[in-house]
Coordinates of C-alpha atoms and ligand atoms in Angstrom, one line a residue:
X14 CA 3.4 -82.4 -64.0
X15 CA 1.6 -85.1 -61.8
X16 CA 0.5 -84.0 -58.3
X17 CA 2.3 -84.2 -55.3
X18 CA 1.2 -86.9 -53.2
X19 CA -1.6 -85.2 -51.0
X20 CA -2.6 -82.9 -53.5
X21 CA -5.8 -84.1 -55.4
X22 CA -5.6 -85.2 -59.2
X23 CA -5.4 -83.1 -61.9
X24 CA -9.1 -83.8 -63.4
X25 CA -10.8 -82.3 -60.4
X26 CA -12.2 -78.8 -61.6
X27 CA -9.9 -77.1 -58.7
X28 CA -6.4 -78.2 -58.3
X29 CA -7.6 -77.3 -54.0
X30 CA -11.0 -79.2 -53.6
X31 CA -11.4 -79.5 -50.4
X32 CA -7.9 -79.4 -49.4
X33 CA -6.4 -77.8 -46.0
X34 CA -3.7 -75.2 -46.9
X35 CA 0.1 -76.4 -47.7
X36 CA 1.9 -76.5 -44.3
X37 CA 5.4 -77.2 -43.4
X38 CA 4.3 -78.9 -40.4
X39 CA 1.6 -80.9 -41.6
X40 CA 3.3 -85.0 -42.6
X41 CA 2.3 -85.8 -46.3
X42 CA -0.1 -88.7 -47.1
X43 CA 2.9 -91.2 -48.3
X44 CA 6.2 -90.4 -47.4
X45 CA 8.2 -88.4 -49.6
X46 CA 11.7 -89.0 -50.8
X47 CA 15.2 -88.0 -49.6
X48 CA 17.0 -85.9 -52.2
X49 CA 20.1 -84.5 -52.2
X50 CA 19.9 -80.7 -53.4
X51 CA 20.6 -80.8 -56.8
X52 CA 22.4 -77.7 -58.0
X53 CA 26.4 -76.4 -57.4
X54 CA 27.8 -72.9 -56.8
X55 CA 30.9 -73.9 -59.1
X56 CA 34.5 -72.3 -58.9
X57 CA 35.0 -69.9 -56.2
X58 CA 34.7 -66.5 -58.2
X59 CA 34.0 -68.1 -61.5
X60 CA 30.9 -69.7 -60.1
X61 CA 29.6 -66.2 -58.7
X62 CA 30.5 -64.3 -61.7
X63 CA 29.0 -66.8 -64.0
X64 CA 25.3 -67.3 -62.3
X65 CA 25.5 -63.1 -62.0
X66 CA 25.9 -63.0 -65.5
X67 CA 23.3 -65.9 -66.2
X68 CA 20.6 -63.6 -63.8
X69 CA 21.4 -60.3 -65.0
X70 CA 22.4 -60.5 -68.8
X71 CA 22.3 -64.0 -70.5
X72 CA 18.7 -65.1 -69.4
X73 CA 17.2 -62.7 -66.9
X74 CA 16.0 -63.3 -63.5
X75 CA 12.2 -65.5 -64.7
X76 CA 14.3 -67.7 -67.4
X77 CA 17.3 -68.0 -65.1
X78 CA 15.4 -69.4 -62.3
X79 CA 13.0 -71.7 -65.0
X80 CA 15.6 -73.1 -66.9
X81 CA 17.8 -74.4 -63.8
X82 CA 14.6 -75.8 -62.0
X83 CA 13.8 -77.9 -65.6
X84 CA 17.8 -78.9 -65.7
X85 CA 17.6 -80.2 -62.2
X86 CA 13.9 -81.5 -62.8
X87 CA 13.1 -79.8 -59.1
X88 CA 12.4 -77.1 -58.0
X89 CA 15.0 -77.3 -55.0
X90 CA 18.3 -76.5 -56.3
X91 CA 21.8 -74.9 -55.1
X92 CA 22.6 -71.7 -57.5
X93 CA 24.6 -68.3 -56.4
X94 CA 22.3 -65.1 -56.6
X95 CA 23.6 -61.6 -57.0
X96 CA 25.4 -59.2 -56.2
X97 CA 28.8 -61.1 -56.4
X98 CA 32.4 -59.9 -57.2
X99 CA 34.4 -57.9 -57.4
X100 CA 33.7 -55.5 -55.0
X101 CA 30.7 -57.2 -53.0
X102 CA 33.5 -59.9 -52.2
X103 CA 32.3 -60.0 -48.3
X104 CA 29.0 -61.6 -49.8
X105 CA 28.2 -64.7 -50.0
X106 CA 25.7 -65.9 -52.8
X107 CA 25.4 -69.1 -52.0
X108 CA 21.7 -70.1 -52.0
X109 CA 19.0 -72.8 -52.5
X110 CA 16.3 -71.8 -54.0
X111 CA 12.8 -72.7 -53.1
X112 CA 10.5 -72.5 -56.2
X113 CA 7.3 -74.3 -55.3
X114 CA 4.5 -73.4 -53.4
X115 CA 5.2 -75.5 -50.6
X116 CA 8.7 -75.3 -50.5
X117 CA 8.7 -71.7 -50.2
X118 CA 6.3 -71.9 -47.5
X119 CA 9.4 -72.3 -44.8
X120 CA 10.5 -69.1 -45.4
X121 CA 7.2 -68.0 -43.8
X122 CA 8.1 -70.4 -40.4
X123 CA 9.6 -68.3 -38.2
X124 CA 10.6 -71.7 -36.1
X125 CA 13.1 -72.2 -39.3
X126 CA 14.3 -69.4 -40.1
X127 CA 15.9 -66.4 -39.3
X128 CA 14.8 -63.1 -41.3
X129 CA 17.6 -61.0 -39.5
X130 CA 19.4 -58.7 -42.5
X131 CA 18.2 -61.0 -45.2
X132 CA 16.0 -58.6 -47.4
X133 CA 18.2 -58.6 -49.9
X134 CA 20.1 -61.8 -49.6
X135 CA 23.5 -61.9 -47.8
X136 CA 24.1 -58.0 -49.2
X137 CA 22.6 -55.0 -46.8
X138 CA 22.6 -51.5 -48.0
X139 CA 24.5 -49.5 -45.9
X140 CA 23.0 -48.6 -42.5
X141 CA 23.9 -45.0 -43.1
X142 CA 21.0 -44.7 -45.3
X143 CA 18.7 -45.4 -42.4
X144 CA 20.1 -43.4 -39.6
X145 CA 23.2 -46.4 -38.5
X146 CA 20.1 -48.0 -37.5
X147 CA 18.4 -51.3 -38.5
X148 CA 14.8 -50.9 -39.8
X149 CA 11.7 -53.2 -39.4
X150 CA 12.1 -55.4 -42.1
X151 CA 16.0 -56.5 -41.6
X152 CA 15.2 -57.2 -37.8
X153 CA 14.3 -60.8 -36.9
X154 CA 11.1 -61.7 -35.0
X155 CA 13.6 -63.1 -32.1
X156 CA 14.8 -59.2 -31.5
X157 CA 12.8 -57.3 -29.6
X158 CA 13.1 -54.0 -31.5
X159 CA 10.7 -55.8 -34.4
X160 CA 7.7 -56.3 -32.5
X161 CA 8.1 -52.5 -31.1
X162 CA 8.5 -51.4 -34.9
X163 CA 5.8 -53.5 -36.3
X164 CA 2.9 -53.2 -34.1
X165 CA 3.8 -49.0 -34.0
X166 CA 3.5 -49.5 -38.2
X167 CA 0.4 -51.8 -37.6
X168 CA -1.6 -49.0 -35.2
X169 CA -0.6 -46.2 -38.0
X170 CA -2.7 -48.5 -40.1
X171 CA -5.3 -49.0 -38.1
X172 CA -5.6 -45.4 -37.0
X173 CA -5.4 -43.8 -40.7
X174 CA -8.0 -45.8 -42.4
X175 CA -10.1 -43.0 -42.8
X176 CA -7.5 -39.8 -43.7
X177 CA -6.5 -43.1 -46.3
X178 CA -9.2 -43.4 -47.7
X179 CA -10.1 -39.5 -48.1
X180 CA -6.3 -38.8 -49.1
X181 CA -6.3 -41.5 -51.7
X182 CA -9.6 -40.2 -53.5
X183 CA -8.2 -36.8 -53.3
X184 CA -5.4 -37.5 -54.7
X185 CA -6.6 -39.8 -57.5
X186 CA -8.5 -37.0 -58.4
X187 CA -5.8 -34.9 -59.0
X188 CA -3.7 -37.9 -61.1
X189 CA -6.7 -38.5 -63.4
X190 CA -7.3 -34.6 -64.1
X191 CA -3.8 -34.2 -65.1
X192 CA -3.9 -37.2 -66.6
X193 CA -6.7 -35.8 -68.9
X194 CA -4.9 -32.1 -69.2
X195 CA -1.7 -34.4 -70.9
X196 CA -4.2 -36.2 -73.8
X197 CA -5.7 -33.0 -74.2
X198 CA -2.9 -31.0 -75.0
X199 CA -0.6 -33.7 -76.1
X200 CA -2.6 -37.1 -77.1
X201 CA -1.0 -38.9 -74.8
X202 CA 0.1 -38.3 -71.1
X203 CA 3.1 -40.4 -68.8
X204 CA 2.2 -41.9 -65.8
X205 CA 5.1 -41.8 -63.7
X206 CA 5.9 -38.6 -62.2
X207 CA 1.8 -38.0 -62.2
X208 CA 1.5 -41.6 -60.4
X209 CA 4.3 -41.4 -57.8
X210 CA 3.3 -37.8 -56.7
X211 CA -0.2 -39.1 -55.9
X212 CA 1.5 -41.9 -54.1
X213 CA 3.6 -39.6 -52.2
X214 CA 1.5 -36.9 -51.1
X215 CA -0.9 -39.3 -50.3
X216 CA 0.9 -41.8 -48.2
X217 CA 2.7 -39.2 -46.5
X218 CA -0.6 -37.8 -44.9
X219 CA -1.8 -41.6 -44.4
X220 CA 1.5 -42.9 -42.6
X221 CA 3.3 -40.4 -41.7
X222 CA 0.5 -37.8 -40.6
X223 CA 2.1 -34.7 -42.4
X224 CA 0.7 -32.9 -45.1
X225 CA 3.5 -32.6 -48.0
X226 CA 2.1 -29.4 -49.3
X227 CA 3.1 -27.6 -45.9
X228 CA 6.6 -27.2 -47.3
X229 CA 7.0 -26.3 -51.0
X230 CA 10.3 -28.3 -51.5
X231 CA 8.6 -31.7 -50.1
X232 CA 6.1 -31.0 -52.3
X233 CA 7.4 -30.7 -55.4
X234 CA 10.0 -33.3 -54.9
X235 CA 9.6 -35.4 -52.3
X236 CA 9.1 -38.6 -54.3
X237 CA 12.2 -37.9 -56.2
X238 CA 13.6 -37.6 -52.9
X239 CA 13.1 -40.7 -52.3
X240 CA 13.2 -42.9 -55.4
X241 CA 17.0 -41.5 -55.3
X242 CA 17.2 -42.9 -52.1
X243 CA 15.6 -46.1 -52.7
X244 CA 17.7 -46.8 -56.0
X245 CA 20.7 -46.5 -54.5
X246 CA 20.0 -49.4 -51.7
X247 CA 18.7 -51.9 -54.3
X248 CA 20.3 -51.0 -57.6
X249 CA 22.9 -53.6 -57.1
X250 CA 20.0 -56.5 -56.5
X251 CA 17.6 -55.7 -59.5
X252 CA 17.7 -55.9 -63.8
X253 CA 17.2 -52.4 -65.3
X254 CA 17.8 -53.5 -68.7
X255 CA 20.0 -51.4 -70.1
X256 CA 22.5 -51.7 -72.8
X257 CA 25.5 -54.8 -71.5
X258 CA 27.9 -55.0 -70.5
X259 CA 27.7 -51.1 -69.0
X260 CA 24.7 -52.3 -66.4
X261 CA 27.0 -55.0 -65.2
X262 CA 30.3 -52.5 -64.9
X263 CA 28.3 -49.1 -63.7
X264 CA 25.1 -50.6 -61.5
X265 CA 26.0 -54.6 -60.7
X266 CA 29.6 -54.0 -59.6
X267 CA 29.8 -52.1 -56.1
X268 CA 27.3 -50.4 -53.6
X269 CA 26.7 -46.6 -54.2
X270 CA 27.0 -44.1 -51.1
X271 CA 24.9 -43.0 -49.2
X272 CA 26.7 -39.3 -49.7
X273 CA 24.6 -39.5 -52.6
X274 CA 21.9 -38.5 -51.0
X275 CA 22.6 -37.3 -47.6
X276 CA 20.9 -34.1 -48.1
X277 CA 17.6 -35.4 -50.0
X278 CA 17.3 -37.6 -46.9
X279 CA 17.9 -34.8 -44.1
X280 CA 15.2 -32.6 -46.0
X281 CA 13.0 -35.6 -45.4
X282 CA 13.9 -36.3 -42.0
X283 CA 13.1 -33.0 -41.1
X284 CA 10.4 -32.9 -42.7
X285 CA 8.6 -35.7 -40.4
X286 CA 10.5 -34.4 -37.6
X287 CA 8.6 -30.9 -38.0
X288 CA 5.0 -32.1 -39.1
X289 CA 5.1 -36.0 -38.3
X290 CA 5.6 -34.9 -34.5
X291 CA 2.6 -36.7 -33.3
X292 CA 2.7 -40.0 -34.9
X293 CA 6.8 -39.8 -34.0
X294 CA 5.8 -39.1 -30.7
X295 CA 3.2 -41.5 -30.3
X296 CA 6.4 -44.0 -31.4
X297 CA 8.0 -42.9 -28.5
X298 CA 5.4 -42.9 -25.9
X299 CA 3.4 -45.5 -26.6
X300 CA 6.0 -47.9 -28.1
X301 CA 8.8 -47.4 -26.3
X302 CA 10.8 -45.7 -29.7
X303 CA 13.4 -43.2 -29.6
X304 CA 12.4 -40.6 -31.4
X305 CA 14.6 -41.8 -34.1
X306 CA 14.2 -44.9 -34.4
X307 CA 10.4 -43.8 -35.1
X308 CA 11.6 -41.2 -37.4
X309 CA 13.9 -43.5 -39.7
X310 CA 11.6 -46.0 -39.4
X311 CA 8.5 -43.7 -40.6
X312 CA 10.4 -42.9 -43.2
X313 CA 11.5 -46.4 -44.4
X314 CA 7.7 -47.6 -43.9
X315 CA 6.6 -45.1 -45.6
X316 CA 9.6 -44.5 -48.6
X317 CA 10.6 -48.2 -49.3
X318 CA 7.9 -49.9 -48.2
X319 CA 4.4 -48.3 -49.0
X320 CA 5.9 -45.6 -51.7
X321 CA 8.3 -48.3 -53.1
X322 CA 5.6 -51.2 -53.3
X323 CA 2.8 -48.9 -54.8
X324 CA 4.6 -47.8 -57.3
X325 CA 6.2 -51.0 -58.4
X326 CA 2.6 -52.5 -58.3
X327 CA 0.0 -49.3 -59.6
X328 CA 1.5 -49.5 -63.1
X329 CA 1.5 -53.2 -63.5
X330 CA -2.5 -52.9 -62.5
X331 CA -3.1 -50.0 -64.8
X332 CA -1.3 -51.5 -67.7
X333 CA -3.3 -55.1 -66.9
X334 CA -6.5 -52.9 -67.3
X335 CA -5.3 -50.7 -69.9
X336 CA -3.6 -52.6 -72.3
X337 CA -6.7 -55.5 -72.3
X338 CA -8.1 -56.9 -75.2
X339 CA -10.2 -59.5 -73.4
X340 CA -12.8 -57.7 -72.7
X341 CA -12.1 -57.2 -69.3
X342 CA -13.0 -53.7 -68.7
X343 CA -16.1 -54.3 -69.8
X344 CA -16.9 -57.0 -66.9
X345 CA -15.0 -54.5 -64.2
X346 CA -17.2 -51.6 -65.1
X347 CA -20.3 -53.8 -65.3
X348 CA -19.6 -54.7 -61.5
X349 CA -18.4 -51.3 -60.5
X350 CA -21.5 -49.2 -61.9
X351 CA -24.1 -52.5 -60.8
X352 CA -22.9 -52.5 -57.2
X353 CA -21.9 -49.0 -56.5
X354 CA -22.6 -46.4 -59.2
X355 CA -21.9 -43.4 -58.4
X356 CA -22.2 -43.7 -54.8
X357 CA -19.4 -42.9 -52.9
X358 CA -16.5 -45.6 -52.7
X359 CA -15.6 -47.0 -49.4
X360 CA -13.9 -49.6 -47.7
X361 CA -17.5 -51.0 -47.2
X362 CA -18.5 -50.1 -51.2
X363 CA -15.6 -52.5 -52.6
X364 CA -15.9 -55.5 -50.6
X365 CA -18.9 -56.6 -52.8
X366 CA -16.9 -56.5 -56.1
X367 CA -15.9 -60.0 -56.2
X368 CA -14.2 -59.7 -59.8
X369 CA -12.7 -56.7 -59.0
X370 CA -10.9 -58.3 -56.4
X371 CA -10.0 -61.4 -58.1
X372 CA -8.8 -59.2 -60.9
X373 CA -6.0 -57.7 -58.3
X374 CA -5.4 -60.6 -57.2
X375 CA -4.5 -62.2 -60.1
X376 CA -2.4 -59.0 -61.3
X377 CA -0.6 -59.9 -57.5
X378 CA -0.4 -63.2 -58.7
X379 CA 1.6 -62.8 -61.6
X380 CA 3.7 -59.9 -60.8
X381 CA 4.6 -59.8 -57.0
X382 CA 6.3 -56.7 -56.3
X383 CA 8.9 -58.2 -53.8
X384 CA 9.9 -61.0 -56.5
X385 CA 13.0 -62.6 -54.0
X386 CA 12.2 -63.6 -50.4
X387 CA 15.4 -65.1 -48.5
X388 CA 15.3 -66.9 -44.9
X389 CA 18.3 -68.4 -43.0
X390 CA 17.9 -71.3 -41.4
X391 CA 17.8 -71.7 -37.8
X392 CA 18.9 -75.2 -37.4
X393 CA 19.1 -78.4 -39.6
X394 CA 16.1 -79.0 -40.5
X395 CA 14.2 -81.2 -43.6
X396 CA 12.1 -79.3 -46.3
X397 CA 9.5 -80.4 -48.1
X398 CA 8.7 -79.8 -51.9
X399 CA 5.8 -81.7 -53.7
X400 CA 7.7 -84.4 -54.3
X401 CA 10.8 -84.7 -52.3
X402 CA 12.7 -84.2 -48.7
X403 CA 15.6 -82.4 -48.5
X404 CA 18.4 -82.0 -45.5
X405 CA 19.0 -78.0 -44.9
X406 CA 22.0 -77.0 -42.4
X407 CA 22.2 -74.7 -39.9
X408 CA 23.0 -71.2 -41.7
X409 CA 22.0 -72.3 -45.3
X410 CA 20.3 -69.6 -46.8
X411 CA 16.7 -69.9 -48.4
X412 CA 15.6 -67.8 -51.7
X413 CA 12.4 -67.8 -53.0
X414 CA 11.5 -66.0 -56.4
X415 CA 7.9 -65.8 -56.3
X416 CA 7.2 -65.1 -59.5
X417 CA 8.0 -68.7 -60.3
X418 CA 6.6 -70.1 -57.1
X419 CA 3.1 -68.1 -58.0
X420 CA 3.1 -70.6 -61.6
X421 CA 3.0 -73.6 -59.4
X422 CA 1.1 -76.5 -61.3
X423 CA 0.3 -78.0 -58.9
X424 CA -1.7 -75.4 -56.8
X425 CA -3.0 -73.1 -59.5
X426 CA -4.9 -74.2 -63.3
X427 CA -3.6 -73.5 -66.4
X428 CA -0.9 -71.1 -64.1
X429 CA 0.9 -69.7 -66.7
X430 CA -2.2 -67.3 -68.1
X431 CA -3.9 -64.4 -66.5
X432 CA -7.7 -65.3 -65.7
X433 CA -9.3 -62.4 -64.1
X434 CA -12.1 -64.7 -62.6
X435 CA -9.5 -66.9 -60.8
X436 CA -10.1 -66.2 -57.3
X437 CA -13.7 -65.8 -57.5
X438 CA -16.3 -68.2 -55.7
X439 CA -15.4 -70.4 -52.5
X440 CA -13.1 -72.5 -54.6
X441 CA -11.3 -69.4 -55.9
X442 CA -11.0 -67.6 -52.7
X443 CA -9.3 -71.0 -51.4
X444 CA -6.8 -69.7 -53.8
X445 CA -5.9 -67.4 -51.5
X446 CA -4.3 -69.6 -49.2
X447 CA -1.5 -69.8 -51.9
X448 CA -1.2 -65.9 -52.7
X449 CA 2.0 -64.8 -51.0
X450 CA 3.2 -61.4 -52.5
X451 CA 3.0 -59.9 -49.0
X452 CA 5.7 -62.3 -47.6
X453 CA 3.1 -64.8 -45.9
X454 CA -0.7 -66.1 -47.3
X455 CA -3.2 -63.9 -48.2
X456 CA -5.3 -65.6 -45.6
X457 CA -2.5 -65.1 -43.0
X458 CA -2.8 -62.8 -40.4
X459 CA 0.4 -60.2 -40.0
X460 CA 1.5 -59.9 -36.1
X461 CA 4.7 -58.7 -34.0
X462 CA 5.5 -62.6 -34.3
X463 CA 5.9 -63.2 -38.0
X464 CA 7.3 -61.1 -41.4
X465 CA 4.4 -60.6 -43.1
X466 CA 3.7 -57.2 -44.3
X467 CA 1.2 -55.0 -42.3
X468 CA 0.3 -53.5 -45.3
X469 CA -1.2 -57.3 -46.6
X470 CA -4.6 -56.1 -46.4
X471 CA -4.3 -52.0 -46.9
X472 CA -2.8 -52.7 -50.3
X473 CA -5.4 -54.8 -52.2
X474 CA -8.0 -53.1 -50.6
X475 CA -5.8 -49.3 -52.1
X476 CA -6.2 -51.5 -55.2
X477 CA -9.8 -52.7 -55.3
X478 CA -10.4 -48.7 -54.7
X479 CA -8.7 -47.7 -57.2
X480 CA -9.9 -50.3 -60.0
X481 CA -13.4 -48.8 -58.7
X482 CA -12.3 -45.4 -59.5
X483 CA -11.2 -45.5 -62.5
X484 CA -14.3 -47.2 -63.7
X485 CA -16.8 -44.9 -62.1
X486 CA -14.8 -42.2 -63.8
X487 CA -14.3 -43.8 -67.0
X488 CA -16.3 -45.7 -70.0
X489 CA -13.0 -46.9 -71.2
X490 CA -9.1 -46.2 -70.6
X491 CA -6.3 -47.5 -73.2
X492 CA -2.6 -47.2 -72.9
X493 CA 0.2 -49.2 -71.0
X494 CA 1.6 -49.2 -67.5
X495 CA 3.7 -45.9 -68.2
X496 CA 1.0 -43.8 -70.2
X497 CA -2.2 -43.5 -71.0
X498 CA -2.9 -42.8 -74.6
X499 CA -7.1 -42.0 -74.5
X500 CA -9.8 -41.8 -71.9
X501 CA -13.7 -42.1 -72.4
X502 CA -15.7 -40.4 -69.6
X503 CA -18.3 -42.4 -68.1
X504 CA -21.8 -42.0 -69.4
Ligands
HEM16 C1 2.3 -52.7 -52.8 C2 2.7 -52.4 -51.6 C3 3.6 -53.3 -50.8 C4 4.3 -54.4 -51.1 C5 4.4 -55.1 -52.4 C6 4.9 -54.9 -49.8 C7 5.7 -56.0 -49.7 C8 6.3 -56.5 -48.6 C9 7.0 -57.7 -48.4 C10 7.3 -58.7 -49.6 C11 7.5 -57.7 -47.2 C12 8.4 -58.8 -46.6 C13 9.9 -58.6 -47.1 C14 10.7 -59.8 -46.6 O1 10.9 -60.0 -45.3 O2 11.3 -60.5 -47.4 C15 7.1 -56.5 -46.5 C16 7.4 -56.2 -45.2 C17 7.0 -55.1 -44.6 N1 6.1 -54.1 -45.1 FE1 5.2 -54.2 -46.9 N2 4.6 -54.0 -48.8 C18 3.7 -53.0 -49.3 C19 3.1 -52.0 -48.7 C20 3.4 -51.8 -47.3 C21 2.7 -50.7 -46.6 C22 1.5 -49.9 -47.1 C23 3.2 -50.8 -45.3 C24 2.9 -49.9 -44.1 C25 2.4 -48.7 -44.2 C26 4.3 -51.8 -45.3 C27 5.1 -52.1 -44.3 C28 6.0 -53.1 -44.2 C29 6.8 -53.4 -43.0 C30 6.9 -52.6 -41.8 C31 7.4 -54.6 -43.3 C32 8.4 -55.4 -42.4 C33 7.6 -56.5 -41.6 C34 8.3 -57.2 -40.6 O3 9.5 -56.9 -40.4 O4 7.7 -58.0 -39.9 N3 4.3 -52.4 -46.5 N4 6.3 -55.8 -47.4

């Protein structure tokens, strides 16, 4: 691919030397064309059913979105998305897609677009499964609930960064003992139920300022609790990859009820009703909450957002390290024991291990938790790829899959492979202009005025601390990003 026209050549040794970041407002050097969107959403019903299909069964979410941009040579292009038909009939999946850097930098202008309801597309699960009440993220920045929500989530963060740091250590320590018990007794140990009970009980004493352990049933099953909860909301919207055509009949074909799991979610509510009472209450007073609006929105923040995130992301991360044969481990513990041995880790300790970070980054890079990002326009409007200009109507609705848009050629070298290194040095962190996993840059700043997640600079920083860990605990670690197969102890 040539560069876009205000984008340097492709012989300089960074594809960003000395470039200001991508910006929707900023006019390019020479002007760019006017396309019409290439792209159709074909027969009503037939059209739907077919690009379903194509997502879920024929090609899978990556090749379905690759193969369409190389068949309309751009990567703006009219497709449906699902869910579709037959019983999400209400829904409309018409989209464009936005699969370059630059063109999926609208979604992040809140001048453009609207974010209200459009997590998920033009499907919402159910309000039922958050109180009748909308949460956080599918409130718009124009309703004044969302700033309420978001700077109440944003002072939880700020106020917990030391119980967060304490709980996560704690609670790592518990995951890599029982992680050891398992190879012990049975050569091998799964990471899952380990993993998201860490996650759980320590999130839940971060955010929600309750300690699960208080109430035996929480304990023992709270992140069931609410992986039940969160697969019934997005079952409709992701691949599982089982055996077709039963995924599309049994998980792709209607919305499951929220009956489901009514009374996992009442154990939960009353569980931060009873011991989250001073955060809740500090929603109320000091934010201007109902008590539940903080209650359901505590536990969305802290179920489908930080639980749900973490543990799509913390295996990825552990099976990058794990299942390496570059030598990478090698480099990370070098760093780890040369600028912190066995000192104890800290927010302060981890922000001198440049390839530590780079090496989360990267592993964001490649395999952004939130792959889909959708915006509705606000107004006609003209977007911007690379290389063309294209007119946008009033209501149109903008899809990003950012796994796609995180291989853009014309930002990132050679994007396609992993390099650990990547974002290392000035050039490198420049890189980080373009790393948008948390809804908005890496270098952004998240406020009451835009959609970017609060968590955007909690979560690498969980991550650099726990790529620390694990290497001041361990010579070596093999396995994959559901178990861990061997551990060497550090010397
Ligand atoms: C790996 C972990 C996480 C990932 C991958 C993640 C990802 C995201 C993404 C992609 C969005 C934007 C969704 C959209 O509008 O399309 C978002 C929004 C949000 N996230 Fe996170 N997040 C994570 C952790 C957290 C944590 C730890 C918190 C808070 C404790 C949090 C709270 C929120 C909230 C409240 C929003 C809505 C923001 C708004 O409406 O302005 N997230 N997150």
């Amino acid at each position: 691919m040539s560069k876009a026209p205000g984008m340097p050549s492709s012989s300089s040794s960074s594809p960003l030397t000395s470039q200001p970041p991508l910006s929707t407002a900023s006019p390019p050097a020479m002007p760019l064309p006017l396309r019409t969107i290439p792209g159709s959403y074909g027969w009503p019903l037939l059209g739907p059913i077919f690009d379903r299909l194509d997502y879920f069964w024929f090609r899978g979410p990556a090749n379905f979105f690759k193969k369409r941009m190389e068949k309309h040579k751009s990567t703006v292009f009219r497709t449906n998305l699902p869910p579709t038909w037959p019983l999400f009939l209400g829904i409309n999946p018409n989209v464009i897609a936005v699969l370059d850097c630059k063109s999926f930098l609208h979604l992040f202008d809140m001048e453009i677009v609207d974010k209200k309801n459009v997590l998920a597309g033009d499907y919402m699960p159910s309000v039922k499964f958050t109180g009748n009440l909308r949460t956080c993220i599918y409130l718009d920045t124009s309703e004044p609930q969302h700033a309420k929500i978001k700077n109440f989530v944003i002072d939880i963060l700020k106020r917990s960064s030391t119980v967060w740091l304490t709980e996560l250590k704690a609670n790592l320590d518990i995951l890599f003992d029982t992680i050891e018990t398992s190879i012990s007794a049975k050569g091998s140990a799964r990471l899952s139920f380990p993993l998201q009970k860490c996650l759980f009980n320590f999130l839940t004493t971060a955010i929600v300022g309750a300690d699960p352990t208080t109430d035996p049933t929480i304990a023992d099953s709270g992140y069931a609790m609410l992986d039940r909860w969160l697969a019934l909301q997005i079952l409709p919207t992701i691949k599982i990859g089982i055996l077709q055509p039963f995924e599309e009949i049994f998980l792709h074909s209607f919305a499951y009820p929220f009956a489901l799991v009514r009374g996992d979610y009442s154990k939960l509510y009353n569980f931060v009703e009873k011991h989250g009472n001073e955060v809740v209450q500090r929603g109320v007073n000091e934010f201007g909450l109902t008590k539940e609006e903080a209650i359901h929105n505590l536990l969305f923040t802290l179920g489908f957002n930080a639980f749900g995130g973490f543990s799509a992301f913390l295996p990825t991360l552990i099976g990058t390290i794990t299942s390496d044969k570059t030598g990478i481990q090698e480099k990370l513990r070098k760093e780890v024991k040369e600028k912190i041995g066995s000192s104890s880790l800290n927010f302060e300790s981890v922000k001198d291990l440049e390839l530590v970070q780079s090496f989360v980054h990267e592993t964001l890079r490649l395999n952004p938790p939130v792959p889909l990002q959708y915006g509705r326009a606000r107004k006609d409007f003209q977007l911007s790829s690379h290389d063309s200009v294209y007119d946008i109507k009033k209501g149109e609705l903008l899809c990003g899959y950012q796994p796609q848009v995180m291989k853009d050629s014309k930002v990132f070298e050679d994007p396609e492979s992993f390099k650990a290194e990547r974002f290392m040095g000035e050039k490198g962190r420049e890189l980080l202009n373009y790393l948008y996993w948390s809804n908005g840059p890496q270098t952004g700043s998240t406020t009451e005025s835009n959609k970017q997640c609060p968590g955007k600079d909690i979560v690498p920083l969980t991550s650099f601390l726990f790529v620390a860990y694990i290497f001041q605990r361990y010579e070596s670690i093999s396995g994959s990003s559901s178990s861990i197969t061997a551990v060497e102890k550090a010397k």
